Short mmCIF file of C-alpha atoms in Angstrom, two decimals:
data_model
loop_
_atom_site.label_atom_id
_atom_site.label_comp_id
_atom_site.label_asym_id
_atom_site.label_seq_id
_atom_site.Cartn_x
_atom_site.Cartn_y
_atom_site.Cartn_z
CA MET A 261 -34.41 -14.40 38.38
CA ASN A 262 -33.24 -16.02 35.13
CA SER A 263 -33.94 -12.87 33.11
CA LYS A 264 -31.96 -10.75 35.63
CA LEU A 265 -29.06 -13.19 35.45
CA LEU A 266 -29.19 -13.14 31.65
CA LEU A 267 -29.24 -9.34 31.64
CA PHE A 268 -26.25 -9.26 34.01
CA ILE A 269 -24.27 -11.67 31.80
CA LEU A 270 -25.11 -9.71 28.66
CA THR A 271 -24.03 -6.44 30.31
CA LEU A 272 -20.78 -8.05 31.48
CA LEU A 273 -20.06 -9.43 28.02
CA ASN A 274 -20.85 -6.09 26.40
CA SER A 275 -18.44 -4.24 28.70
CA THR A 276 -15.61 -6.68 27.91
CA PHE A 277 -16.02 -5.88 24.17
CA VAL A 278 -15.26 -2.17 24.71
CA PHE A 279 -11.86 -2.38 22.99
CA ALA A 280 -12.96 -4.59 20.09
CA TYR A 281 -10.06 -6.49 18.58
CA GLU A 282 -6.82 -6.45 20.56
CA ASN A 283 -3.42 -8.15 20.63
CA GLU A 284 -3.38 -8.41 16.83
CA PHE A 285 -1.60 -6.99 13.84
CA ALA A 286 -3.74 -4.93 11.45
CA LEU A 287 -3.32 -3.35 8.03
CA LYS A 288 -5.38 -0.20 7.45
CA GLY A 289 -5.65 2.23 4.59
CA GLY A 290 -7.83 4.71 2.80
CA PHE A 291 -8.09 8.08 1.15
CA SER A 292 -7.07 11.53 2.31
CA THR A 293 -7.72 15.18 1.71
CA ALA A 294 -4.86 17.53 2.54
CA PHE A 295 -4.39 21.23 3.17
CA SER A 296 -0.73 22.26 2.93
CA HIS A 297 0.90 25.52 3.89
CA LEU A 298 4.43 26.21 2.68
CA LYS A 299 6.72 28.95 3.98
CA TYR A 300 9.52 29.20 1.53
CA ILE A 301 12.65 31.20 0.73
CA ASP A 302 12.28 34.98 0.30
CA HIS A 303 9.29 34.70 2.65
CA SER A 304 7.19 33.38 -0.22
CA GLN A 305 4.37 31.21 0.99
CA ASP A 306 1.43 29.38 -0.43
CA ASN A 307 -1.54 27.24 0.54
CA ALA A 308 -2.69 24.24 -1.43
CA LEU A 309 -5.49 21.71 -1.35
CA GLY A 310 -4.72 18.16 -2.33
CA ILE A 311 -5.91 14.58 -2.26
CA GLY A 312 -4.05 11.40 -1.51
CA PHE A 313 -4.09 8.18 0.44
CA ASN A 314 -2.91 6.80 3.76
CA THR A 315 -1.72 3.43 5.04
CA ASN A 316 -1.06 2.03 8.50
CA PHE A 317 0.44 -1.26 9.64
CA GLY A 318 0.94 -2.09 13.27
CA TYR A 319 0.14 -4.05 16.41
CA LYS A 320 -2.75 -3.22 18.69
CA PHE A 321 -2.67 -4.05 22.39
CA LYS A 322 -5.66 -3.20 24.56
CA ARG A 323 -5.33 0.59 24.61
CA TRP A 324 -2.00 1.12 22.87
CA GLU A 325 -1.20 0.62 19.20
CA PHE A 326 2.19 1.01 17.51
CA ASN A 327 2.24 1.61 13.78
CA LEU A 328 4.25 2.36 10.71
CA THR A 329 2.25 5.12 9.03
CA SER A 330 2.44 6.69 5.60
CA PHE A 331 0.38 9.44 4.05
CA ILE A 332 0.73 10.87 0.57
CA ALA A 333 -0.82 14.00 -0.87
CA PHE A 334 -0.92 15.48 -4.38
CA GLY A 335 -1.92 19.02 -5.25
CA GLU A 336 -1.16 22.28 -6.99
CA MET A 337 1.07 25.09 -5.75
CA GLU A 338 1.11 28.68 -6.97
CA LYS A 339 3.80 31.34 -6.91
CA LEU A 340 6.79 30.17 -4.91
CA THR A 341 10.49 30.91 -5.27
CA TYR A 342 12.86 27.95 -5.53
CA GLN A 343 16.62 28.15 -5.30
CA ILE A 344 19.45 25.66 -5.34
CA GLY A 345 23.01 26.69 -6.05
CA ASN A 346 22.92 29.34 -8.77
CA THR A 347 19.54 28.23 -10.08
CA ARG A 348 16.69 30.46 -8.93
CA VAL A 349 13.21 29.98 -10.34
CA GLN A 350 9.80 31.39 -9.57
CA GLY A 351 6.82 29.36 -10.64
CA GLU A 352 3.71 27.32 -10.06
CA GLY A 353 2.90 23.71 -10.64
CA SER A 354 2.04 20.41 -9.01
CA PHE A 355 3.53 18.78 -5.95
CA ASN A 356 3.48 15.57 -4.03
CA HIS A 357 4.28 14.99 -0.35
CA VAL A 358 5.30 11.48 0.67
CA ASN A 359 5.45 11.06 4.45
CA PHE A 360 6.57 8.20 6.68
CA ALA A 361 6.14 8.05 10.42
CA PRO A 362 6.42 5.51 13.25
CA THR A 363 3.51 6.39 15.53
CA ALA A 364 2.15 5.50 18.93
CA ARG A 365 -1.61 5.56 19.36
CA TYR A 366 -3.71 5.55 22.53
CA TYR A 367 -7.40 4.57 22.46
CA PHE A 368 -10.03 5.82 24.86
CA ASP A 369 -13.83 5.65 24.96
CA VAL A 370 -15.95 8.41 23.46
CA LYS A 371 -18.75 7.28 25.70
CA GLU A 372 -19.22 4.17 27.81
CA ASN A 373 -20.15 1.11 25.75
CA GLY A 374 -20.21 3.24 22.61
CA ASN A 375 -19.57 1.86 19.13
CA TRP A 376 -16.79 4.32 18.33
CA LYS A 377 -13.40 4.55 19.98
CA CYS A 378 -11.35 7.72 20.02
CA TYR A 379 -7.57 7.74 19.70
CA LEU A 380 -4.66 10.13 19.89
CA SER A 381 -1.61 9.42 17.74
CA VAL A 382 1.86 11.06 17.84
CA GLY A 383 5.21 10.42 16.25
CA PRO A 384 8.17 11.82 14.31
CA VAL A 385 7.75 12.15 10.54
CA TRP A 386 10.09 12.30 7.56
CA SER A 387 8.97 13.34 4.10
CA LEU A 388 10.03 13.81 0.51
CA ASN A 389 8.39 16.73 -1.27
CA THR A 390 8.66 17.05 -5.05
CA PHE A 391 7.55 19.95 -7.24
CA LYS A 392 6.97 19.90 -10.97
CA LEU A 393 6.88 23.47 -12.30
CA GLU A 394 4.57 23.97 -15.25
CA ASP A 395 4.69 27.75 -15.47
CA PHE A 396 7.96 29.30 -14.35
CA THR A 397 10.27 32.30 -14.69
CA ILE A 398 14.03 31.71 -14.52
CA GLU A 399 15.71 34.40 -12.47
CA SER A 400 19.19 32.86 -12.70
CA GLY A 401 20.89 29.63 -13.75
CA ALA A 402 19.41 26.98 -16.01
CA TYR A 403 16.05 25.25 -15.60
CA LYS A 404 13.95 23.08 -17.94
CA GLU A 405 10.40 21.79 -17.88
CA GLU A 406 11.72 18.24 -17.31
CA TYR A 407 13.43 19.32 -14.08
CA ARG A 408 11.96 18.65 -10.67
CA TYR A 409 12.66 20.43 -7.43
CA SER A 410 12.59 18.35 -4.28
CA TYR A 411 13.39 18.67 -0.62
CA THR A 412 13.41 16.29 2.34
CA SER A 413 11.91 17.34 5.65
CA ARG A 414 11.47 16.07 9.17
CA GLY A 415 9.21 17.02 12.01
CA TRP A 416 6.34 15.79 14.14
CA LEU A 417 2.74 14.77 13.66
CA VAL A 418 -0.26 14.53 15.92
CA ALA A 419 -3.61 13.00 15.00
CA LEU A 420 -7.03 12.64 16.57
CA GLY A 421 -9.12 9.83 15.19
CA PHE A 422 -12.25 7.76 15.60
CA GLU A 423 -12.49 4.08 14.80
CA GLU A 424 -15.44 1.69 14.97
CA GLY A 425 -15.15 -0.66 17.91
CA LEU A 426 -16.33 -3.83 16.21
CA ALA A 427 -16.00 -7.29 17.68
CA THR A 428 -13.44 -8.35 15.10
CA LYS A 429 -11.20 -6.59 12.61
CA TYR A 430 -12.56 -8.93 9.89
CA LEU A 431 -15.74 -6.80 9.86
CA LYS A 432 -13.47 -4.06 8.45
CA PRO A 433 -13.93 -1.24 10.98
CA THR A 434 -14.01 2.26 9.55
CA PHE A 435 -11.88 5.11 10.83
CA ILE A 436 -11.69 8.85 10.32
CA GLU A 437 -8.69 10.86 11.46
CA PHE A 438 -7.65 14.51 11.67
CA LEU A 439 -3.88 14.82 11.33
CA TYR A 440 -1.52 17.76 11.68
CA SER A 441 2.14 17.68 10.74
CA TYR A 442 4.82 20.37 10.98
CA GLN A 443 8.16 19.85 9.27
CA THR A 444 11.32 21.74 8.36
CA ALA A 445 13.47 20.91 5.35
CA TYR A 446 17.08 19.73 5.68
CA GLU A 447 18.14 18.92 2.11
CA ILE A 448 17.13 20.17 -1.33
CA ALA A 449 17.83 18.71 -4.76
CA LEU A 450 17.39 19.51 -8.44
CA LEU A 451 16.42 16.50 -10.55
CA ASP A 452 16.32 15.80 -14.29
CA ASN A 453 13.26 13.72 -15.20
CA SER A 454 13.96 13.55 -18.95
CA ASP A 455 14.23 9.77 -18.70
CA PHE A 456 11.41 8.74 -16.34
CA LYS A 457 13.03 5.36 -15.77
CA ASN A 458 16.31 6.88 -14.62
CA VAL A 459 16.10 10.17 -12.74
CA GLU A 460 19.37 12.09 -12.61
CA THR A 461 20.25 14.22 -9.60
CA LEU A 462 21.79 17.42 -10.96
CA ASN A 463 22.52 19.15 -7.68
CA THR A 464 21.95 18.67 -3.96
CA ASP A 465 22.49 21.14 -1.17
CA LYS A 466 21.79 21.65 2.50
CA VAL A 467 18.90 24.01 3.21
CA ARG A 468 20.31 27.52 3.66
CA THR A 469 17.03 29.36 4.21
CA ASN A 470 14.35 27.67 6.31
CA ILE A 471 11.53 25.92 4.46
CA TYR A 472 8.53 25.07 6.64
CA THR A 473 5.70 22.73 5.67
CA SER A 474 2.45 22.45 7.61
CA ILE A 475 0.02 19.79 6.52
CA PHE A 476 -3.49 19.29 7.82
CA MET A 477 -5.13 16.09 6.60
CA ILE A 478 -8.43 14.33 6.95
CA ASN A 479 -7.80 10.60 6.56
CA PHE A 480 -10.53 8.02 6.31
CA GLY A 481 -10.46 4.36 5.51
CA ILE A 482 -10.96 0.82 6.73
CA VAL A 483 -9.10 -2.03 8.37
CA PHE A 484 -8.31 -4.40 5.50
CA PHE A 485 -7.24 -7.33 7.70
CA MET B 210 -35.31 -2.77 -42.80
CA LEU B 211 -36.46 -1.23 -39.52
CA LYS B 212 -38.91 -4.11 -38.98
CA ILE B 213 -36.13 -6.68 -39.60
CA SER B 214 -33.80 -4.86 -37.14
CA ILE B 215 -36.52 -4.81 -34.45
CA LEU B 216 -37.18 -8.51 -35.07
CA ILE B 217 -33.48 -9.38 -34.72
CA VAL B 218 -33.12 -7.33 -31.52
CA PHE B 219 -36.30 -8.92 -30.10
CA SER B 220 -35.04 -12.42 -30.91
CA LEU B 221 -31.73 -11.75 -29.23
CA PHE B 222 -33.43 -10.22 -26.20
CA SER B 223 -35.92 -13.06 -25.83
CA GLY B 224 -33.04 -15.52 -26.18
CA PHE B 225 -31.25 -13.71 -23.36
CA ILE B 226 -34.38 -13.85 -21.18
CA HIS B 227 -34.84 -17.52 -22.03
CA GLY B 228 -31.21 -18.09 -20.98
CA GLU B 229 -31.78 -16.28 -17.66
CA GLU B 230 -34.85 -18.36 -16.90
CA SER B 231 -33.12 -21.72 -17.49
CA ASN B 232 -29.93 -20.43 -15.70
CA PRO B 233 -27.34 -22.90 -16.99
CA THR B 234 -24.01 -23.03 -15.21
CA ARG B 235 -20.55 -24.11 -16.27
CA ASP B 236 -19.27 -27.38 -14.86
CA ALA B 237 -16.26 -26.54 -12.71
CA MET B 238 -13.61 -29.21 -12.25
CA TRP B 239 -11.63 -27.05 -9.83
CA HIS B 240 -12.50 -24.65 -7.06
CA TYR B 241 -9.94 -21.99 -6.04
CA GLU B 242 -9.56 -20.64 -2.54
CA TYR B 243 -6.88 -19.82 0.03
CA ILE B 244 -6.27 -22.34 2.80
CA ASP B 245 -4.33 -21.00 5.79
CA ARG B 246 -2.21 -23.45 7.79
CA ASN B 247 0.72 -23.60 10.19
CA HIS B 248 4.27 -23.89 8.89
CA GLU B 249 7.50 -25.35 10.23
CA LYS B 250 10.38 -22.89 10.55
CA SER B 251 12.40 -24.86 8.00
CA GLU B 252 9.62 -24.43 5.46
CA THR B 253 9.51 -20.67 6.02
CA TRP B 254 13.30 -20.43 5.63
CA LYS B 255 13.00 -22.42 2.41
CA HIS B 256 10.47 -19.97 0.94
CA LEU B 257 12.51 -16.95 2.01
CA GLY B 258 15.56 -18.58 0.39
CA ILE B 259 13.71 -19.23 -2.87
CA ILE B 260 12.54 -15.62 -3.08
CA TYR B 261 16.00 -14.30 -2.19
CA ALA B 262 17.66 -16.41 -4.90
CA ALA B 263 14.99 -15.34 -7.39
CA SER B 264 15.61 -11.65 -6.57
CA TRP B 265 19.33 -12.05 -7.33
CA ALA B 266 18.43 -13.67 -10.68
CA LEU B 267 15.69 -11.24 -11.66
CA TYR B 268 17.37 -7.95 -10.72
CA PRO B 269 20.05 -8.01 -13.47
CA LEU B 270 17.53 -9.43 -15.93
CA THR B 271 14.93 -6.70 -15.35
CA GLN B 272 17.38 -3.79 -15.07
CA PRO B 273 20.39 -4.76 -17.21
CA THR B 274 21.51 -1.18 -17.96
CA VAL B 275 21.44 -0.04 -14.34
CA PHE B 276 23.11 -3.27 -13.21
CA LYS B 277 25.90 -2.90 -15.75
CA ASP B 278 26.47 0.89 -15.55
CA ASN B 279 25.97 1.52 -11.81
CA GLY B 280 26.74 -1.85 -10.29
CA SER B 281 30.03 -2.83 -8.65
CA PHE B 282 31.25 -4.46 -5.48
CA LYS B 283 32.81 -1.13 -4.54
CA ASN B 284 29.32 0.42 -4.70
CA TYR B 285 28.05 -2.56 -2.71
CA GLY B 286 30.45 -1.72 0.10
CA ASN B 287 29.70 2.03 -0.03
CA ASN B 288 25.92 1.57 -0.12
CA PHE B 289 25.67 -1.24 2.44
CA GLY B 290 23.77 -0.09 5.53
CA GLU B 291 22.85 3.28 4.04
CA VAL B 292 19.16 4.33 3.85
CA VAL B 293 18.00 7.32 1.79
CA PHE B 294 14.91 8.84 0.25
CA ASP B 295 15.18 7.79 -3.38
CA ARG B 296 14.34 10.28 -6.15
CA ASP B 297 12.69 7.72 -8.44
CA THR B 298 9.64 8.65 -10.45
CA PRO B 299 6.12 7.45 -9.50
CA PHE B 300 6.56 4.75 -12.16
CA TRP B 301 8.95 2.90 -9.83
CA ASN B 302 7.68 3.91 -6.41
CA TRP B 303 3.92 3.66 -6.97
CA LEU B 304 3.69 1.10 -9.76
CA VAL B 305 6.63 -1.30 -10.00
CA HIS B 306 7.32 -1.69 -6.28
CA PRO B 307 3.66 -2.17 -5.21
CA ILE B 308 3.15 -4.68 -8.04
CA SER B 309 6.31 -6.54 -6.98
CA GLY B 310 5.13 -6.47 -3.39
CA SER B 311 1.71 -7.77 -4.38
CA GLN B 312 3.22 -10.76 -6.16
CA LEU B 313 5.44 -11.54 -3.16
CA TYR B 314 2.36 -11.35 -0.92
CA LEU B 315 0.40 -13.64 -3.27
CA TYR B 316 3.29 -16.13 -3.42
CA TYR B 317 3.23 -16.53 0.35
CA ARG B 318 -0.58 -16.69 0.38
CA ALA B 319 -0.46 -19.44 -2.24
CA ASN B 320 1.82 -21.42 0.08
CA GLY B 321 -0.68 -21.39 2.92
CA TYR B 322 0.41 -18.37 4.97
CA ASN B 323 -2.37 -16.22 6.42
CA ARG B 324 -2.66 -12.57 5.42
CA ILE B 325 -0.70 -11.03 8.28
CA ASP B 326 2.09 -13.61 8.00
CA SER B 327 2.22 -12.95 4.26
CA VAL B 328 2.65 -9.21 4.93
CA GLY B 329 5.44 -9.97 7.38
CA LEU B 330 7.25 -12.31 4.99
CA THR B 331 6.86 -9.82 2.14
CA PHE B 332 8.43 -7.22 4.39
CA ILE B 333 11.36 -9.54 5.18
CA SER B 334 11.88 -10.48 1.51
CA SER B 335 11.76 -6.89 0.27
CA THR B 336 14.04 -5.69 3.07
CA LEU B 337 16.58 -8.39 2.21
CA PHE B 338 16.42 -7.26 -1.41
CA GLU B 339 16.87 -3.57 -0.52
CA PHE B 340 19.78 -4.09 1.89
CA THR B 341 21.68 -6.97 0.29
CA VAL B 342 20.84 -7.07 -3.45
CA GLU B 343 19.92 -3.62 -4.73
CA VAL B 344 22.86 -2.04 -2.83
CA TYR B 345 24.97 -3.41 -5.69
CA THR B 346 23.74 -0.33 -7.59
CA GLU B 347 22.13 2.09 -5.10
CA PRO B 348 21.47 2.58 -1.38
CA ALA B 349 18.34 1.17 0.25
CA SER B 350 15.29 3.36 -0.23
CA ILE B 351 12.95 4.42 2.57
CA GLN B 352 9.98 4.55 0.20
CA ASP B 353 10.69 1.10 -1.19
CA LEU B 354 11.19 -0.44 2.26
CA TYR B 355 7.67 0.65 3.23
CA GLN B 356 5.72 0.74 -0.02
CA THR B 357 6.78 -2.62 -1.41
CA PRO B 358 5.33 -4.65 1.47
CA ILE B 359 2.50 -2.34 2.59
CA LEU B 360 1.09 -0.96 -0.67
CA GLY B 361 1.99 -4.30 -2.22
CA SER B 362 -0.03 -6.22 0.37
CA ILE B 363 -3.05 -3.95 -0.04
CA LEU B 364 -2.84 -4.41 -3.81
CA GLY B 365 -2.26 -8.13 -3.31
CA TYR B 366 -5.34 -8.37 -1.08
CA GLY B 367 -7.42 -6.82 -3.85
CA ILE B 368 -5.90 -9.08 -6.53
CA GLU B 369 -6.47 -12.09 -4.26
CA ASN B 370 -10.20 -11.43 -4.03
CA LEU B 371 -10.60 -10.47 -7.69
CA SER B 372 -8.61 -13.44 -9.02
CA LEU B 373 -10.55 -15.94 -6.90
CA TRP B 374 -13.81 -14.56 -8.21
CA LEU B 375 -12.55 -14.72 -11.81
CA LEU B 376 -11.14 -18.23 -11.45
CA ASN B 377 -14.29 -19.61 -9.87
CA THR B 378 -16.51 -18.37 -12.70
CA ASN B 379 -14.90 -21.16 -14.74
CA HIS B 380 -15.16 -18.94 -17.84
CA PRO B 381 -12.02 -19.34 -20.02
CA ILE B 382 -11.39 -15.61 -20.44
CA ALA B 383 -12.09 -14.90 -16.77
CA LYS B 384 -9.76 -17.75 -15.76
CA PHE B 385 -7.05 -16.40 -18.09
CA LEU B 386 -7.38 -12.97 -16.46
CA GLY B 387 -7.43 -14.49 -12.99
CA HIS B 388 -4.22 -16.42 -13.60
CA THR B 389 -2.58 -13.41 -15.25
CA LEU B 390 -3.36 -11.15 -12.30
CA ASN B 391 -2.32 -13.82 -9.82
CA PRO B 392 0.32 -16.06 -11.45
CA SER B 393 0.89 -17.99 -8.21
CA THR B 394 -2.42 -19.77 -8.80
CA MET B 395 -0.96 -21.46 -11.89
CA PHE B 396 1.79 -23.36 -10.18
CA GLY B 397 1.85 -26.61 -8.27
CA PHE B 398 2.69 -24.88 -4.98
CA PHE B 399 -0.73 -23.18 -4.90
CA GLU B 400 -2.43 -25.05 -2.07
CA GLY B 401 -5.93 -23.77 -2.62
CA LYS B 402 -6.84 -25.59 -5.82
CA VAL B 403 -9.56 -27.99 -4.84
CA ARG B 404 -11.02 -30.73 -7.00
CA THR B 405 -14.80 -30.63 -7.24
CA VAL B 406 -16.70 -33.87 -7.78
CA PRO B 407 -20.43 -33.89 -8.56
CA SER B 408 -22.43 -36.26 -6.43
CA LEU B 409 -25.88 -37.75 -6.66
CA ASP B 410 -27.67 -39.34 -3.73
CA GLY B 411 -29.95 -41.55 -5.85
CA LYS B 412 -33.04 -39.85 -4.50
CA GLY B 413 -33.01 -36.96 -6.94
CA GLY B 414 -30.65 -34.84 -4.87
CA ALA B 415 -27.39 -33.48 -6.27
CA GLY B 416 -24.36 -31.79 -4.76
CA VAL B 417 -20.66 -31.07 -5.07
CA THR B 418 -17.87 -32.69 -3.10
CA PHE B 419 -14.63 -30.77 -2.55
CA ILE B 420 -11.50 -32.91 -2.32
CA TYR B 421 -8.55 -31.37 -0.45
CA GLU B 422 -5.28 -33.15 -1.15
CA PHE B 423 -2.51 -33.23 1.46
#
């Protein structure tokens, strides 16, 4: 009788721990690998692999979590055509994407009483994308190696992730997440990086030909606290 | 010559082994840790006020050229309330701002705030700076609003753990590094500096007493 009662209590306690920590703030972060696809002016397009890191700060209720999310990727791009005003350049070089997104996340069980929880995350995203051309051909206008080409984009992201359902966030639960983001550019700029402490904006313009960015990322990391 | 070299190396090595076997330790007068506690609202406002005043003093001192060339009350009015993606180099966005954020985080941790509260207060302090101080020269930056408190807190969390380990080794060079990485541990407001007092029970037993001062 006592062993049956003990088993019942243990089962009850185990089922109440399904959602691990809840009603708490949490700071998460880790590393990322990114696959970017750019559709650019003159129908030029390119794919690029990159690495980066991700951060997340938010409040977790029982099933819902609301976060401020950021993910950053660095990589190399090949032949793309860039144009702003009269300056038109074709080249290859390195890039970085810096993305910010307020997201809503919903947790559900992978399997009953399992150690991993699955979540779906969605939200709008804004980003700043900067290109440093190392090998370029000037088709018109003036362009120097110290110049940078950047554009700001906005769009949406969706992510599917798995996080350890530990009893407390202080055990630093691990997560892995598959994220997809699709964005369109709304402003482009030409920058002069000759003085790295004081970047000069040479020209800005609204986007006249659509620039699309698709990013697929694998994010993994831990809950810091 | 070879025989002398081998003898010297052997002597040093055996001395090292001898040291490991006897395992001496440094006497530590102080133990460093973080002690979380509750705070009155007035105390929190006081700390926010101190940081806000310090940001007004430090901004023109750390960026005199930008402050003089780009700063004006006319710019203040034009930039107030505006939020943009800044075009700064990684030097500012991924080095200076996270380091600044980490030191803000560590200041609040030193004053007894827990980690999450320290993140929140760092966010408030950096937001006040972006929207009411830096607008003297440029609009508030989306990257800085997020990266200063968030990347700064992650960096601060790492510095917190590393500096405590360095400080508690009681080695002079390690302590110097610990204080350099985490300057808040040097000042009187750091609440986690605990006096250690050796104790003997008279029966051959020895221990350490930690004295917390209120």
